[in-house]
Coordinates of C-alpha atoms in Angstrom, one line a residue:
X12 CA 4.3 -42.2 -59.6
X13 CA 2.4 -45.1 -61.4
X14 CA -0.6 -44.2 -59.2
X15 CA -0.4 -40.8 -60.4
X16 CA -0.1 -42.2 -64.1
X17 CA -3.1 -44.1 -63.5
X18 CA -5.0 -41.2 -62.2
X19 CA -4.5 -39.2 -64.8
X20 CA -5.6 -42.1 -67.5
X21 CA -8.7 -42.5 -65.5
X22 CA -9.7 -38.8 -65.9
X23 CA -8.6 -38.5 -69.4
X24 CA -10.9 -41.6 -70.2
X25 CA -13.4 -40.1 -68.3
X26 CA -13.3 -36.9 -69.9
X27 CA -13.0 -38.9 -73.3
X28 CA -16.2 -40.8 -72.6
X29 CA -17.5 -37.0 -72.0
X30 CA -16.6 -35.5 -75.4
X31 CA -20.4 -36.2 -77.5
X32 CA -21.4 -33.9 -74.0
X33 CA -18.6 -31.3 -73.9
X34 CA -17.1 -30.3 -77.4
X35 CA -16.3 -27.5 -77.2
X36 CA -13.4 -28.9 -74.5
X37 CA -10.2 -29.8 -77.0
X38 CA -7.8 -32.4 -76.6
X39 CA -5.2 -29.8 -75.0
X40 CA -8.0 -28.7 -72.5
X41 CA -9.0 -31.8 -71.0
X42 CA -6.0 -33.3 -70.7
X43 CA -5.1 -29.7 -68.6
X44 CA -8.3 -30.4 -66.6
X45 CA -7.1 -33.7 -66.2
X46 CA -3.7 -33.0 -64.6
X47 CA -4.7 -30.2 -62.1
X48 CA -7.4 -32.5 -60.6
X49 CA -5.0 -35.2 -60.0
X50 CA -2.6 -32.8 -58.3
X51 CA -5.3 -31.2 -56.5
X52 CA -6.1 -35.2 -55.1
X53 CA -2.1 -35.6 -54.5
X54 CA -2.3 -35.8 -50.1
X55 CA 0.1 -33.0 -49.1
X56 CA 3.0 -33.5 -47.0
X57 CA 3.3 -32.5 -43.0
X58 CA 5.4 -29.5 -42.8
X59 CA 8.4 -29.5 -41.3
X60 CA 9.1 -27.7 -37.7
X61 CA 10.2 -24.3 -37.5
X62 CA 13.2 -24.2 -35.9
X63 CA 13.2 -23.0 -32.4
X64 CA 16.0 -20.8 -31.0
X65 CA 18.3 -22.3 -28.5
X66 CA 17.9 -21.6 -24.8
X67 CA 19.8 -18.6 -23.5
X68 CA 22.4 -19.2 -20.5
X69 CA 22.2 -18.7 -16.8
X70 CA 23.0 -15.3 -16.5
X71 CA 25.0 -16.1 -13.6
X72 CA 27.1 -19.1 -12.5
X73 CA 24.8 -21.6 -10.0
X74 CA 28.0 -22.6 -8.6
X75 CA 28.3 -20.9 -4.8
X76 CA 25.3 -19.9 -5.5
X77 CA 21.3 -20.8 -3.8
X78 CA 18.7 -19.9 -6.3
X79 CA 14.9 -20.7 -4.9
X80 CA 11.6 -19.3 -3.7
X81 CA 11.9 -16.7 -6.2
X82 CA 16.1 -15.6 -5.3
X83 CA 19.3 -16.1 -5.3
X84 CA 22.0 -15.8 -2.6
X85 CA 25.9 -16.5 -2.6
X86 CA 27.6 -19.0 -0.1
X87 CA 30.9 -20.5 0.2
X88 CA 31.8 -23.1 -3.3
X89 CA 32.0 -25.8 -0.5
X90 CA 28.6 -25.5 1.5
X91 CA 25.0 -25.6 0.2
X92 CA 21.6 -24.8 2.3
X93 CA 19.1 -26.8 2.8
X94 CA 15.4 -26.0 4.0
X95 CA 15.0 -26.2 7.6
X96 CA 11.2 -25.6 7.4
X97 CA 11.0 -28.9 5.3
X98 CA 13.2 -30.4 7.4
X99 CA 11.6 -29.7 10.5
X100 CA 8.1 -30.6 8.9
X101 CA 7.7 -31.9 5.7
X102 CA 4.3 -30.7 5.0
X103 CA 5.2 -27.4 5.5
X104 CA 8.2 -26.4 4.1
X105 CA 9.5 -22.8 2.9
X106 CA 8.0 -20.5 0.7
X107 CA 7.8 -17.9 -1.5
X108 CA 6.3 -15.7 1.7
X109 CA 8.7 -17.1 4.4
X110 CA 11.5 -19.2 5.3
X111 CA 14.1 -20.1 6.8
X112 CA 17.8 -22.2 5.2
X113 CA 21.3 -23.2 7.2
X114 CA 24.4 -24.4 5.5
X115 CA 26.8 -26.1 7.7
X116 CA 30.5 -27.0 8.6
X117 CA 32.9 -27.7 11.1
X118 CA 34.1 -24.2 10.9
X119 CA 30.8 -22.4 9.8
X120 CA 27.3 -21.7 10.3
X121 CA 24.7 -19.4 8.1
X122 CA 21.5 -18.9 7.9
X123 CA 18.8 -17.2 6.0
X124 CA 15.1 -16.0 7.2
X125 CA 12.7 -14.2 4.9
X126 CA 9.0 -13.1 4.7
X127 CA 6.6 -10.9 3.3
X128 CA 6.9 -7.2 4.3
X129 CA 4.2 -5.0 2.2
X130 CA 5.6 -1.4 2.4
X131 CA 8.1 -1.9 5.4
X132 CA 11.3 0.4 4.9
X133 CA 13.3 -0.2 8.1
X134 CA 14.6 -4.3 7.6
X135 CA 16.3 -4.2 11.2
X136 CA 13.5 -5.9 13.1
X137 CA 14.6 -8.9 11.1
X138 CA 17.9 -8.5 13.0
X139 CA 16.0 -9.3 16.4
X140 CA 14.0 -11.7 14.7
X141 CA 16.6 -13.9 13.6
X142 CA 18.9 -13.1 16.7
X143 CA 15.6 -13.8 19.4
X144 CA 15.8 -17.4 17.4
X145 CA 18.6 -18.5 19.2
X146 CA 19.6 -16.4 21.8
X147 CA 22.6 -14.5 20.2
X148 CA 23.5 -11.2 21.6
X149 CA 24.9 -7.8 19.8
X150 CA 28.4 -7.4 19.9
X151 CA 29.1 -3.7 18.2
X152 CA 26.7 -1.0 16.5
X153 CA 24.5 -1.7 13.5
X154 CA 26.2 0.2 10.5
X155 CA 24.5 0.1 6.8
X156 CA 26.6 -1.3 4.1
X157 CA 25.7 -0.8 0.3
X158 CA 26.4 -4.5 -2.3
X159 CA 25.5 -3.4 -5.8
X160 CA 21.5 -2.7 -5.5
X161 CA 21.0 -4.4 -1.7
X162 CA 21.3 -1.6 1.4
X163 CA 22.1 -3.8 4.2
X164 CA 22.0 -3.1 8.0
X165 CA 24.7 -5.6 9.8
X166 CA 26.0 -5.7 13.4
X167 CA 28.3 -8.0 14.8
X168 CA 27.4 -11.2 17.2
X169 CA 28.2 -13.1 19.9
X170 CA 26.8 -16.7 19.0
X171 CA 25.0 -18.4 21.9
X172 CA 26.9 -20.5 24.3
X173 CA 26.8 -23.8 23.0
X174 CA 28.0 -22.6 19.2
X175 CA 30.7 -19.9 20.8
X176 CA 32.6 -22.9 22.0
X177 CA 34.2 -23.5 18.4
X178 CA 32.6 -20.5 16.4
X179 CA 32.7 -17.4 18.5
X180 CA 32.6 -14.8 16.0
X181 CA 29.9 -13.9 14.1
X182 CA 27.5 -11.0 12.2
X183 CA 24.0 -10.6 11.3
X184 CA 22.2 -8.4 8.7
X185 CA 18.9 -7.6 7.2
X186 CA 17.6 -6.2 3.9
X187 CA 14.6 -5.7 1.3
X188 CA 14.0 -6.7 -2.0
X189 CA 10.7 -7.1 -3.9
X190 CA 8.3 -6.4 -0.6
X191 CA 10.2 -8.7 0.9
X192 CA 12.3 -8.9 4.3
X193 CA 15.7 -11.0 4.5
X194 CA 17.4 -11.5 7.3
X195 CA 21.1 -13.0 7.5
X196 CA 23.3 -14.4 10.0
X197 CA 26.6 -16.2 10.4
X198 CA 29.0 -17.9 13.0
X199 CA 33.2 -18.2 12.3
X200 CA 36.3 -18.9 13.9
X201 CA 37.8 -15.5 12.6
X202 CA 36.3 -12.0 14.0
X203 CA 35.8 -10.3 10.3
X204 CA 34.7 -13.6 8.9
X205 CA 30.8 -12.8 9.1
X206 CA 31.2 -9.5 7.1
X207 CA 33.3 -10.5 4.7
X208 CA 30.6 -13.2 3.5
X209 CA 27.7 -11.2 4.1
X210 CA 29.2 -9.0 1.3
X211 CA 30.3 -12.0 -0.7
X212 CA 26.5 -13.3 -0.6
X213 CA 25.3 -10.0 -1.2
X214 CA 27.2 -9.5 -4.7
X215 CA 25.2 -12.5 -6.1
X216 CA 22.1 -11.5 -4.6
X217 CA 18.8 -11.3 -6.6
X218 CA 15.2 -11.3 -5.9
X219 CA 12.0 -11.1 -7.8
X220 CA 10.7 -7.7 -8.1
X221 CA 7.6 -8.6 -8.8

């Protein structure tokens, strides 16, 4: 304030010192002059931020839930998968165009393969892909099964030798989703295990359609 004051003096004795060259400014006039060029000098102050909306919620709940390499896929509340690709080999770990994740138990084994299929409308080869992987065999007829938007084929397994010792039931099942191929399998101690979460994943599954 007492800067402003002073401001304003200063101009008004300026404009003072002026008056033999400017009469026809009056007394009102200058000291009008005088004020809006010290408000004009006034430094304005930095705005304040407009405020920002907060961030929506996860649609869905991340728990029981894998969401990565562009979507999402239920599994049991007390497993988790990891990336087999990474490790296996570090420098090259999953992708967006292909993949491969296990979660693990003493009771339970699943696993997850994926890649890149421009225009393919038939998923079932990614039954024999991730059955060749480890030498499982077909136990039953492939039937299609329908989970809110996925159309699934899924046949039930026998698990190779070594895993049928304590989990010799099992199922496997492929689908597509955003040009996409996914493939599915699981070993379990109880014969309708596999099926039951393959639909379980399936309800929470989400891919990028892109």
């Amino acid at each position: 304030m007492k800067k402003f004051i002073a401001l304003m003096l200063a101009a008004l004795l300026a404009l003072t010192g002026c008056g033999s060259q400017t009469p026809s400014l009056s007394p009102d006039d200058q000291i009008r002059i005088a004020v809006e060029e010290t408000v004009a000098a006034i430094p304005t102050y930095t705005p304040y931020p407009i405020p920002t909306s907060a961030p929506k919620p996860t649609p869905i709940s991340l728990a029981g839930v894998f969401c990565e390499y562009q979507f999402c896929i239920g599994h049991p509340n007390d497993m988790a998968f990891f990336d087999v690709s990474a490790q296996h080999n570090p420098a090259a770990p999953s992708t967006t165009s292909q993949g491969l994740l296990a979660a693990l138990n003493a009771s339970l084994f699943i696993q997850v393969i994926w890649q890149n299929a421009p225009g393919a409308t038939d998923p079932q080869f990614m039954i024999d892909l991730i059955l060749q992987t480890n030498g499982d065999t077909r136990n039953g007829s492939v039937e299609q099964i329908s989970v809110g938007n996925v159309k699934a084929f899924y046949v039930p397994i026998t698990p190779t030798a070594s895993a049928a010792s304590t989990l010799p039931y099992g199922g496997a099942a492929a689908w597509i989703c955003g040009g996409r191929a996914f493939a599915w399998k699981a070993y379990a101690t109880q014969p309708d295990l596999a099926k039951s979460l393959l639909q379980a994943a399936l309800q929470r599954f989400r891919c990028d359609q892109s």
